PDB file of C-alpha atoms in Angstrom:
ATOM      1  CA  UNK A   1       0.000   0.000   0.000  1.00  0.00           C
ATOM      2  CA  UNK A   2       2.809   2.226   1.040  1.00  0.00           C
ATOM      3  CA  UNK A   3       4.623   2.081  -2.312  1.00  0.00           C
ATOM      4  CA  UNK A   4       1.248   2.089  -3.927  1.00  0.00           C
ATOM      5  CA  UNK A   5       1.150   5.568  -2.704  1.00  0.00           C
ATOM      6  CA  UNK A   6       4.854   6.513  -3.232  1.00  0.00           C
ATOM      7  CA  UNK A   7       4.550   5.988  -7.020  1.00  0.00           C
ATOM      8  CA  UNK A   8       1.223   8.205  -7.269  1.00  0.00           C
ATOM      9  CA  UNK A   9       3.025  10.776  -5.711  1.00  0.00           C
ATOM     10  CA  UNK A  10       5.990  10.633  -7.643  1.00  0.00           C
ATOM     11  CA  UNK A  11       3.651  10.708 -10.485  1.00  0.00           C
ATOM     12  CA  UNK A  12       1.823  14.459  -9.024  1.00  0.00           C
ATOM     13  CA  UNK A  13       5.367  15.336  -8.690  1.00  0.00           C
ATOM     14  CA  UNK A  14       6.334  14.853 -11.988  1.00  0.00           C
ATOM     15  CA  UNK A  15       3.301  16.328 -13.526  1.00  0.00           C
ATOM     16  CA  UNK A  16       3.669  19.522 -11.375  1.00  0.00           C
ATOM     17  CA  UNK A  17       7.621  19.817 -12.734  1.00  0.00           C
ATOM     18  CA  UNK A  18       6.355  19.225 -16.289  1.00  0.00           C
ATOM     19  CA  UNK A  19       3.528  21.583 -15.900  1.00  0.00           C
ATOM     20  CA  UNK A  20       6.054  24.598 -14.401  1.00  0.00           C
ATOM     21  CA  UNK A  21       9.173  23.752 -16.692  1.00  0.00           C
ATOM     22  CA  UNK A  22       7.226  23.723 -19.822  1.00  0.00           C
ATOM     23  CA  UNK A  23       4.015  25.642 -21.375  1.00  0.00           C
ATOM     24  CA  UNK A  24       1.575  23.160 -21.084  1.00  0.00           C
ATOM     25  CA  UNK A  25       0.126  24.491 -17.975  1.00  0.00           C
ATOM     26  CA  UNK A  26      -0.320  27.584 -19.704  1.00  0.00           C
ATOM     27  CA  UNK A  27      -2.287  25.613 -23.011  1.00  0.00           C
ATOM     28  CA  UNK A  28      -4.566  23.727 -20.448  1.00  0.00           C
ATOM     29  CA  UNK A  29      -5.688  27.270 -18.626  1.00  0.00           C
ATOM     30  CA  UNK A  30      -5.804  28.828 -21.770  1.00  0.00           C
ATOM     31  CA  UNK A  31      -8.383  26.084 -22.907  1.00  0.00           C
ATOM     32  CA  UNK A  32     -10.357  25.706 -19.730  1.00  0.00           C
ATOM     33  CA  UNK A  33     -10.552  29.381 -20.093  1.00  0.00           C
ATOM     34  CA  UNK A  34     -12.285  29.333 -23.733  1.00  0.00           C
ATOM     35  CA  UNK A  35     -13.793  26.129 -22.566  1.00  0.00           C
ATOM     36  CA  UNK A  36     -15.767  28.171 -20.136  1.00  0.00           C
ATOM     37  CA  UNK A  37     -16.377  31.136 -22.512  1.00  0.00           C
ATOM     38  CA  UNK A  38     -18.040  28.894 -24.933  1.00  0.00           C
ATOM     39  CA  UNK A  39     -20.089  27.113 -22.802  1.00  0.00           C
ATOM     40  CA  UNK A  40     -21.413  30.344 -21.300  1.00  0.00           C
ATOM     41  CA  UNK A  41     -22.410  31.565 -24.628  1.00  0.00           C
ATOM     42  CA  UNK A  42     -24.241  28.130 -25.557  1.00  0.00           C
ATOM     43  CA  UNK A  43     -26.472  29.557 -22.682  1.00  0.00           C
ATOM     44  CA  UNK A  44     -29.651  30.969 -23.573  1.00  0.00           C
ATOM     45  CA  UNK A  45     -30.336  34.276 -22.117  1.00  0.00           C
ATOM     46  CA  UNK A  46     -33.662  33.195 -20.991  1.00  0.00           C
ATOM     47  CA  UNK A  47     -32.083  30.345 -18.907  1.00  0.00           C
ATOM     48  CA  UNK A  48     -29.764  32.329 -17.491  1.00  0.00           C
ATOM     49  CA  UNK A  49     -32.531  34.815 -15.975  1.00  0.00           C
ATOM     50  CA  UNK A  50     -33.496  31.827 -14.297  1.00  0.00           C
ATOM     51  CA  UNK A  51     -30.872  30.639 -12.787  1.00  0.00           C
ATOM     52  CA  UNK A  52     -29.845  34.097 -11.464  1.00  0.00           C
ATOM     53  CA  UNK A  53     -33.358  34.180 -10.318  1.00  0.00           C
ATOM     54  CA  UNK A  54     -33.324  30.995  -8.743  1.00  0.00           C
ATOM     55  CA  UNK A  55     -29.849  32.162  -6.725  1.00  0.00           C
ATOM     56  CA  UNK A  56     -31.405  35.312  -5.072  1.00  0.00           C
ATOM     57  CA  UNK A  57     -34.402  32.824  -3.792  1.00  0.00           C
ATOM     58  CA  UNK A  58     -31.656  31.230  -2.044  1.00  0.00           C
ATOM     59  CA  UNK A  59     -31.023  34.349  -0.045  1.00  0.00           C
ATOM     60  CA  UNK A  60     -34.446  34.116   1.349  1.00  0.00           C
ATOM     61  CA  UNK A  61     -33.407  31.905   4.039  1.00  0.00           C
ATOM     62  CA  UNK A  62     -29.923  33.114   4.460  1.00  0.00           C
ATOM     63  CA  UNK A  63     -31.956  36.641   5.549  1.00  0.00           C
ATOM     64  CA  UNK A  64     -34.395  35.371   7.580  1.00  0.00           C
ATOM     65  CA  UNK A  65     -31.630  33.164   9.420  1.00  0.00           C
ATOM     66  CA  UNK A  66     -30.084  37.031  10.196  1.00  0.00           C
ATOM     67  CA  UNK A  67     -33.411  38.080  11.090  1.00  0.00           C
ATOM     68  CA  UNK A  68     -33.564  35.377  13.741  1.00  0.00           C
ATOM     69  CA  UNK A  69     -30.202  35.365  14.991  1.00  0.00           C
ATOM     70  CA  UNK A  70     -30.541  39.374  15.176  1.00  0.00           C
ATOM     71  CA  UNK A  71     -33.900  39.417  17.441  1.00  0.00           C
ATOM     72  CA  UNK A  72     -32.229  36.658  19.477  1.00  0.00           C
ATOM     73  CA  UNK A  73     -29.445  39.036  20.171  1.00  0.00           C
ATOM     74  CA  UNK A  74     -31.531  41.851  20.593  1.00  0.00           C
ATOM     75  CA  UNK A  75     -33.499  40.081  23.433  1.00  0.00           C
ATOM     76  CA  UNK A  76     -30.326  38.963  25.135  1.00  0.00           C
ATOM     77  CA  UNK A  77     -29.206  42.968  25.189  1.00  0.00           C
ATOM     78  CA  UNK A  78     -32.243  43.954  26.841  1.00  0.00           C
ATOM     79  CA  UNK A  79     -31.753  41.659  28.874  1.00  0.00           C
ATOM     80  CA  UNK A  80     -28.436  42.359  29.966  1.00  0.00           C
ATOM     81  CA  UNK A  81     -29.602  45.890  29.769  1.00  0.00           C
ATOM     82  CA  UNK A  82     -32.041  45.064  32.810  1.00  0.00           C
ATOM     83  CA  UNK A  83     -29.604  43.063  34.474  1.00  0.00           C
ATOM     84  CA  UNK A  84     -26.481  46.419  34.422  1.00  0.00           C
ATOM     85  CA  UNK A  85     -29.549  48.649  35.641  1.00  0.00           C
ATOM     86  CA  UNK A  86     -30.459  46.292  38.294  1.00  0.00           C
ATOM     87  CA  UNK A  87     -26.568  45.935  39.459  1.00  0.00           C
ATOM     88  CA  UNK A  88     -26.626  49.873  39.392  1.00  0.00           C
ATOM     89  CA  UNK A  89     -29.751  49.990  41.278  1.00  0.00           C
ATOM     90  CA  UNK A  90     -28.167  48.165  44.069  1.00  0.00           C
ATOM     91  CA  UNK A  91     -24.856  49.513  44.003  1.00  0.00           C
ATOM     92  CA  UNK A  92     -26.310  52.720  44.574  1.00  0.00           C
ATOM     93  CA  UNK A  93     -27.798  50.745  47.679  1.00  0.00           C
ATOM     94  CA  UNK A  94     -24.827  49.429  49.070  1.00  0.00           C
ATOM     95  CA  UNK A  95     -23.426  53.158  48.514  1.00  0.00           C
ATOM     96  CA  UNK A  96     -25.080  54.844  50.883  1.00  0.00           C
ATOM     97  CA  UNK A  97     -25.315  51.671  53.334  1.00  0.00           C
ATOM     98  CA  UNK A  98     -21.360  52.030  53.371  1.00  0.00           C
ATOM     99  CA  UNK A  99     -21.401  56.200  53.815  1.00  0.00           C
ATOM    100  CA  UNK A 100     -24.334  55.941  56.686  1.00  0.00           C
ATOM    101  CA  UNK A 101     -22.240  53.267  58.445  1.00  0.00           C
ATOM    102  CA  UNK A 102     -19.222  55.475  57.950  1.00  0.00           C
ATOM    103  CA  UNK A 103     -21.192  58.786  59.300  1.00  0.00           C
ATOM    104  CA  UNK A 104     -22.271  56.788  61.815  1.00  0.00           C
ATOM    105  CA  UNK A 105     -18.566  55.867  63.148  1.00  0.00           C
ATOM    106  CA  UNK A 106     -17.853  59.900  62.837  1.00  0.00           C
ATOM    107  CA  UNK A 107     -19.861  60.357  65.618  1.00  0.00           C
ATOM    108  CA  UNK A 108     -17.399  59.023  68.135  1.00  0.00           C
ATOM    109  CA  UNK A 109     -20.149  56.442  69.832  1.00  0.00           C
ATOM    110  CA  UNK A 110     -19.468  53.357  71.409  1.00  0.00           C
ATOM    111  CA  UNK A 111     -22.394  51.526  70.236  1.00  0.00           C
ATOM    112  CA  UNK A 112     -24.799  51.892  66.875  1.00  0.00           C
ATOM    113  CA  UNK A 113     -27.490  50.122  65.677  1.00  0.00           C
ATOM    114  CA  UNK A 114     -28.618  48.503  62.804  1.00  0.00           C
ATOM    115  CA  UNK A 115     -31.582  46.433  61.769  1.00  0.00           C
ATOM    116  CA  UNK A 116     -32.651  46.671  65.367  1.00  0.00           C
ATOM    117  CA  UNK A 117     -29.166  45.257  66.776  1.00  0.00           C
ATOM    118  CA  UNK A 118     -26.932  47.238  69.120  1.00  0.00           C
ATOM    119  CA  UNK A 119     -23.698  46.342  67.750  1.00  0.00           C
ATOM    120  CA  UNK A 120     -20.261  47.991  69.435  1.00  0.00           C
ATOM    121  CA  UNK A 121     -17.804  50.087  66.766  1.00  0.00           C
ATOM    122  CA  UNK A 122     -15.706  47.644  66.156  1.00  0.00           C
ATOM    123  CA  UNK A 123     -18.048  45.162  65.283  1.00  0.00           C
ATOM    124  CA  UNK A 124     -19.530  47.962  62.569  1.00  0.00           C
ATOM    125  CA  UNK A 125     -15.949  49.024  61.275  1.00  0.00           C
ATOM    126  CA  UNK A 126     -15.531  45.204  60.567  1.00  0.00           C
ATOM    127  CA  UNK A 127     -18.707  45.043  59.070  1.00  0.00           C
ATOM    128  CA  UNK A 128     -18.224  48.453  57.165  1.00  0.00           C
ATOM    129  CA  UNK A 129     -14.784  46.923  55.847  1.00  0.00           C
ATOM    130  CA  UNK A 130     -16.336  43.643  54.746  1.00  0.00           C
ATOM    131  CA  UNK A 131     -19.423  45.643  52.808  1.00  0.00           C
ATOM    132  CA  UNK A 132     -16.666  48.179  51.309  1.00  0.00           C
ATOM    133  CA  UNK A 133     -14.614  44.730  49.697  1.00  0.00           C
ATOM    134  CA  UNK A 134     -18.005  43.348  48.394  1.00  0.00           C
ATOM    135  CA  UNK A 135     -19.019  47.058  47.004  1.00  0.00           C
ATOM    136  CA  UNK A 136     -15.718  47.029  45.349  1.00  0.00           C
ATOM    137  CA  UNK A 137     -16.262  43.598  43.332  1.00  0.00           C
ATOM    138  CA  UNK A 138     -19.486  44.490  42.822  1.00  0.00           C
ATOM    139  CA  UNK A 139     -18.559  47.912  41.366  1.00  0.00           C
ATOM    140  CA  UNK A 140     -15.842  46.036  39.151  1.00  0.00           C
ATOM    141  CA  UNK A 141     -18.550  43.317  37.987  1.00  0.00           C
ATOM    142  CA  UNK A 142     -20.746  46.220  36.966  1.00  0.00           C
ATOM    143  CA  UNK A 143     -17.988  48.020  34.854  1.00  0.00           C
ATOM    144  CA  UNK A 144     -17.337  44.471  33.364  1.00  0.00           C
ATOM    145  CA  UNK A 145     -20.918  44.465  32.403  1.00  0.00           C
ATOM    146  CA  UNK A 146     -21.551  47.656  31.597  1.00  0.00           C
ATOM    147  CA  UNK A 147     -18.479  47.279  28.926  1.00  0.00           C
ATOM    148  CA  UNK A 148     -20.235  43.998  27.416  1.00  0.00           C
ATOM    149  CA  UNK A 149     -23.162  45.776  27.196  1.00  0.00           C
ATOM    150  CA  UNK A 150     -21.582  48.423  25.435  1.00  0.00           C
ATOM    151  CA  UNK A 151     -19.558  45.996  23.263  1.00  0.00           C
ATOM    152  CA  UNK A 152     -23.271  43.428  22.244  1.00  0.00           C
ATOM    153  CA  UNK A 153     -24.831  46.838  21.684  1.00  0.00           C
ATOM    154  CA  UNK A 154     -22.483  47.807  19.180  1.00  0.00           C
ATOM    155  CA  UNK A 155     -22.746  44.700  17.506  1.00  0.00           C
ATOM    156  CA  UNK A 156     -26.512  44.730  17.116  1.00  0.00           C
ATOM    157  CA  UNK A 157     -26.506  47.849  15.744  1.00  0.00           C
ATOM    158  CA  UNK A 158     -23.999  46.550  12.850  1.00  0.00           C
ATOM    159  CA  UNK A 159     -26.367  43.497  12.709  1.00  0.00           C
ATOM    160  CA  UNK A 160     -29.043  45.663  11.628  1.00  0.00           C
ATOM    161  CA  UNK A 161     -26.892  47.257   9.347  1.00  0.00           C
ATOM    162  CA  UNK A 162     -26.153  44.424   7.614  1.00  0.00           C
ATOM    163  CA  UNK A 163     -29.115  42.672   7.311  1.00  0.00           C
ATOM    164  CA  UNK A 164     -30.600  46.179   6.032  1.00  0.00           C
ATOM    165  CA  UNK A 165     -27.783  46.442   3.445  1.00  0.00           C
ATOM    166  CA  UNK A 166     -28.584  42.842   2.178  1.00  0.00           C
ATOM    167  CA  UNK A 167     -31.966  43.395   2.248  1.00  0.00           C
ATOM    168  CA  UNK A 168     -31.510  46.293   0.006  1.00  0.00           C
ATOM    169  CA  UNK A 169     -29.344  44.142  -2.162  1.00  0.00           C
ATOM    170  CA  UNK A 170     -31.588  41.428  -2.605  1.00  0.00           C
ATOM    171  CA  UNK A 171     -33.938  44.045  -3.659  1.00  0.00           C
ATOM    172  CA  UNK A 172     -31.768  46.237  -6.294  1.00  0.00           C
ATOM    173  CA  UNK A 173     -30.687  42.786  -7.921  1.00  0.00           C
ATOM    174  CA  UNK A 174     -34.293  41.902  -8.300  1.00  0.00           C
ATOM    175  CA  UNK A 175     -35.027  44.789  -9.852  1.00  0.00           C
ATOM    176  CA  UNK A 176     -31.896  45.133 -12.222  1.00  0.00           C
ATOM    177  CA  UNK A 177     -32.798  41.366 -12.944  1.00  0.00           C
ATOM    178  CA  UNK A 178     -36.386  42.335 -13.756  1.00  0.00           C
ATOM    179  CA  UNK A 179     -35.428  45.102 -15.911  1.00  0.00           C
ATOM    180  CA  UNK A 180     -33.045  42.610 -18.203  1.00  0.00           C
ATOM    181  CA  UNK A 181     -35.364  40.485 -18.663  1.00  0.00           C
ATOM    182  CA  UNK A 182     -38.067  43.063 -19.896  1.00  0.00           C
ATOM    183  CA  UNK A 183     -34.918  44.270 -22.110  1.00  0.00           C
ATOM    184  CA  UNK A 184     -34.376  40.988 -23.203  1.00  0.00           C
ATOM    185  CA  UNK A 185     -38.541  40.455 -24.068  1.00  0.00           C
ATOM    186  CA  UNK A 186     -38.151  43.865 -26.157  1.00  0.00           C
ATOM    187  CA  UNK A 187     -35.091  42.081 -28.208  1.00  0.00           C
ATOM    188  CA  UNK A 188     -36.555  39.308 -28.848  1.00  0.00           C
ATOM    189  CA  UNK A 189     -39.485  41.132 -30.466  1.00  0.00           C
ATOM    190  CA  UNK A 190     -37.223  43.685 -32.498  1.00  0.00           C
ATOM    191  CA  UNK A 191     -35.867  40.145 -33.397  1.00  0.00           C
ATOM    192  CA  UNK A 192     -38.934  38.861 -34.706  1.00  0.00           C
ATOM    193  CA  UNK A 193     -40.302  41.742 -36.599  1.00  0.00           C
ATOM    194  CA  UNK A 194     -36.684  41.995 -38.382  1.00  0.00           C
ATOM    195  CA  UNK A 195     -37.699  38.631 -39.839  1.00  0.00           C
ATOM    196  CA  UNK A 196     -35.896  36.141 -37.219  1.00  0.00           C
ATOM    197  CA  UNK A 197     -37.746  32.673 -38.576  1.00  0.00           C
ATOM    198  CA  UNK A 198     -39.952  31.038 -35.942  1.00  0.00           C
ATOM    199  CA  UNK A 199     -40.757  27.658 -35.608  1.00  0.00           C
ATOM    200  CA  UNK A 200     -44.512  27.647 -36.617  1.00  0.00           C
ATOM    201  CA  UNK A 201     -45.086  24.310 -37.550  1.00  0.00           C
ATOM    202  CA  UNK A 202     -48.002  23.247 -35.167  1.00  0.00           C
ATOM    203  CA  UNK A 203     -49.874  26.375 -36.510  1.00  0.00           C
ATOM    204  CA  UNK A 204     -48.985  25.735 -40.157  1.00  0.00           C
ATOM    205  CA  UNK A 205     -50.339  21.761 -39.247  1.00  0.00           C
ATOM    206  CA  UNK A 206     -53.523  23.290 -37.328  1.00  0.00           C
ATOM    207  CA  UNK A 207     -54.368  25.423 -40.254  1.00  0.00           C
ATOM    208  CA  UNK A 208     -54.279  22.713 -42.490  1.00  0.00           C
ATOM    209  CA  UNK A 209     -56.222  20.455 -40.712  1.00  0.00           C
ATOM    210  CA  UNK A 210     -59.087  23.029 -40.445  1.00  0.00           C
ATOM    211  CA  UNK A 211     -58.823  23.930 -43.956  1.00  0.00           C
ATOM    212  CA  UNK A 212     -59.512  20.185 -44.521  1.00  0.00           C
ATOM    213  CA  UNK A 213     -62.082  20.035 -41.947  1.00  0.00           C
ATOM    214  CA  UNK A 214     -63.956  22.955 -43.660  1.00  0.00           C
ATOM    215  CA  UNK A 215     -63.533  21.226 -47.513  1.00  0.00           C
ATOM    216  CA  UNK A 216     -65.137  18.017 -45.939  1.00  0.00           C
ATOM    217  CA  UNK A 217     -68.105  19.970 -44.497  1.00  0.00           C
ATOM    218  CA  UNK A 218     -68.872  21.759 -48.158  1.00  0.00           C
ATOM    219  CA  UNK A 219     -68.332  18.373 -49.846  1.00  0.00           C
ATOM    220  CA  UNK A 220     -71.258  16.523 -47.399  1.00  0.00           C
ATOM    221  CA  UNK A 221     -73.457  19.563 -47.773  1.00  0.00           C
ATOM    222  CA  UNK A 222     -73.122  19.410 -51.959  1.00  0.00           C
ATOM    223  CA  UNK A 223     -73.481  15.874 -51.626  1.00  0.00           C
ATOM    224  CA  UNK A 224     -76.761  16.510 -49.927  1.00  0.00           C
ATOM    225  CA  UNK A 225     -78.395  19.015 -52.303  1.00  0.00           C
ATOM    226  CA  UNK A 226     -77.338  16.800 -55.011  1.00  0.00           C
ATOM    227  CA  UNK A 227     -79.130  13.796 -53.516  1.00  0.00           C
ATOM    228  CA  UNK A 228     -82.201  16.130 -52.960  1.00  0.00           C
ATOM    229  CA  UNK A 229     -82.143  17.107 -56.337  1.00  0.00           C
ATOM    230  CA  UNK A 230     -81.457  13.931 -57.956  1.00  0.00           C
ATOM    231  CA  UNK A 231     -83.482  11.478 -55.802  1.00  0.00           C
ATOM    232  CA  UNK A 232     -85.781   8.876 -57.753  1.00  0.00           C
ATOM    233  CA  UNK A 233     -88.879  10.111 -55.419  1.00  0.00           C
ATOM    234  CA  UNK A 234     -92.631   8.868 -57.062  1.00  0.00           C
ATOM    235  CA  UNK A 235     -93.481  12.908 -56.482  1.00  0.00           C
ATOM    236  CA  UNK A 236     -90.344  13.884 -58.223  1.00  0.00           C
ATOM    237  CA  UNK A 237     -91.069  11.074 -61.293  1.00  0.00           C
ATOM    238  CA  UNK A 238     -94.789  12.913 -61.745  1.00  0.00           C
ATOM    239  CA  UNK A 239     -93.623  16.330 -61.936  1.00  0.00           C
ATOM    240  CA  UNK A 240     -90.958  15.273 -64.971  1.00  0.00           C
ATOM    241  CA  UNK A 241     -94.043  13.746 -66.664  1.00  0.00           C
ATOM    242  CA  UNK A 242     -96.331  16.295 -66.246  1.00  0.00           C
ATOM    243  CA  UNK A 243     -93.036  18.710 -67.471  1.00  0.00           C
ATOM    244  CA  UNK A 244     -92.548  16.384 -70.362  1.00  0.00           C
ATOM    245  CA  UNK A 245     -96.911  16.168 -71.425  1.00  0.00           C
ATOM    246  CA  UNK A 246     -97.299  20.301 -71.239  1.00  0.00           C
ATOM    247  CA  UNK A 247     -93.626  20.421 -73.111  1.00  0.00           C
ATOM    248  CA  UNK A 248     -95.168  17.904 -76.355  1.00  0.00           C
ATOM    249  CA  UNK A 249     -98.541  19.703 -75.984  1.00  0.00           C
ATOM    250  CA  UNK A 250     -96.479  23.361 -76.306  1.00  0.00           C
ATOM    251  CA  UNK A 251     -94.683  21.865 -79.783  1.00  0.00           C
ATOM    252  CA  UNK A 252     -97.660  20.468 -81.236  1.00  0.00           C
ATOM    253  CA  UNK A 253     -99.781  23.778 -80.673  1.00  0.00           C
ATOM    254  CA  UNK A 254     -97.023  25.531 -81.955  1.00  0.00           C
ATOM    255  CA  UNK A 255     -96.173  23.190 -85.248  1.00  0.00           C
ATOM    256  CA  UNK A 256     -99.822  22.359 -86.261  1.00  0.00           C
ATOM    257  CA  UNK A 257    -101.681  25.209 -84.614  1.00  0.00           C
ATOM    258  CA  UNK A 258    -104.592  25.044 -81.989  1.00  0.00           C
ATOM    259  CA  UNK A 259    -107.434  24.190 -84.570  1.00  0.00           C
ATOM    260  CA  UNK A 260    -105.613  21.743 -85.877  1.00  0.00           C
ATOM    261  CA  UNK A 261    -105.574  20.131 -82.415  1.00  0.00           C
ATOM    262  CA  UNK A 262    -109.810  20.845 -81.573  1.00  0.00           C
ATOM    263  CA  UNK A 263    -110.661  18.891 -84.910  1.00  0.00           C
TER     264      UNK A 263
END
C-alpha cells in the first residue's frame, strides 16, 4: 500500500515539474478558459434569468436566518440591559449603606445600631470593611458588564446594518434582474419583426387540418343538395311527366296550330 502511494506521488510530482518547466500548464488554462467562454455563450439568455433568479431565492433563508439570529441578540441585550440597571440599582444601595455606616462611626459612639441590633464600633468598622470589599467587586462586575453591554450593543446595531444592506441588495438585484429580462422580451421582439424565422409548424399543421375540416363539411353539404335534387322520389317522377306532357302539348300547338288540335 505504502509504495502504492509513493509511485502516485511521484507521479503528481512529476506532472507539477512538467507543468512549471514547460508551457503546457499555460495551453490547459488557456483552454479551460475558452472552454468556459463557450459554454457560457451556448447559454440561452432566458435560462440564465433563471438561474440568477433561482440564486437570489436562495437568499431568502440566508436573511431570515439574520433576522432570527438578530432578534435573538436583541433580546439577550435587553436583557443584559435590565440586568447592568439592576446591578446599578443596588450599588447605589450598598453606597449609601457604606457612607451611613461610615457617618455613623464619625460620631465618636461606642455603640450603633442597625436592623434593630446594638452592635459595638468595632463590630460595625468590621462590618463596614467587609461591605466596602463586596461594594468594590461588585462595582468592578458592573464596569465588566456595563463594557459587554456596550460591546453586544455595538454589535446589534452593525447586525441591523447588515441585514438592512442585504436586504436592500436582494432588492436592487431583483429589480436590475427584472429590468433585463423586460430588455431581453423587447429584443426578442425587435428580433422577430426583423424577420428572425420562428418555428410555426403546429400552426402551419392546425391550419391545415381546419382547412380540410372545412372542404369536408362543403363536400357533405353538396353531396346533400345533389341527392335532394337527384333522388328517384314517385313525387319527383310525376312532376318530370307532367313537365314532359305540357312540353309535347307546347310543340304540337305551336307546329300544327290550336285548330288543328280541336278537330
Amino acid at each position: 500500500m505504502c509504495k502504492k502511494i509513493g509511485i502516485v506521488a511521484v507521479a503528481i510530482v512529476a506532472v507539477l515539474i512538467l507543468l512549471s518547466k514547460t508551457n503546457l500548464g499555460s495551453y490547459i488554462s488557456f483552454s479551460w478558459k475558452k472552454s468556459k467562454e463557450f459554454l457560457n455563450k451556448q447559454v440561452p439568455p432566458e435560462v440564465e434569468i433563471e438561474r440568477l433568479r433561482h440564486e437570489l431565492t436562495q437568499l431568502d433563508p440566508e436573511i431570515k436566518k439574520a433576522r432570527t439570529a438578530l432578534a435573538e441578540e436583541a433580546v439577550a441585550v435587553e436583557m443584559l440591559r435590565e440586568d447592568v440597571e439592576k446591578h446599578r440599582a443596588n450599588l447605589s444601595k450598598r453606597q449609601n449603606e457604606i457612607l451611613t455606616m461610615r457617618r455613623d462611626l464619625e460620631k465618636g459612639d461606642t455603640h450603633l445600631v442597625y436592623n434593630g441590633q446594638r452592635l459595638p464600633v468595632s463590630s460595625v468598622r468590621t462590618m463596614l470593611a467587609r461591605d466596602w470589599e463586596s461594594y468594590k467587586r461588585a462595582e468592578e462586575g458592573l464596569k465588566s458588564k456595563e463594557k459587554l453591554l456596550e460591546a453586544k450593543e455595538a454589535a446589534l446595531a452593525e447586525g441591523h446594518k447588515q441585514l438592512l444592506e442585504m436586504t436592500g441588495l436582494k432588492e436592487q438585484l431583483q429589480a436590475e434582474l427584472d429590468q433585463v429580462e423586460a430588455e431581453l422580451k423587447t429584443l426578442r421582439i425587435a428580433q422577430t419583426r426583423h424577420g428572425i424565422q420562428i418555428d410555426n409548424t403546429r400552426l402551419s399543421r392546425f391550419r391545415n387540418s381546419l382547412d380540410e375540416l372545412k372542404k369536408r363539411i362543403k363536400i357533405e353539404t353538396r353531396v346533400l343538395d345533389y341527392e335532394a335534387k337527384y333522388s328517384n322520389h314517385p313525387a319527383v317522377e310525376i312532376e318530370k311527366q307532367v313537365d314532359v306532357a305540357d312540353k309535347a302539348l307546347k310543340e304540337i300547338d305551336e307546329r300544327f296550330g290550336k285548330v288543328a288540335a280541336e278537330r
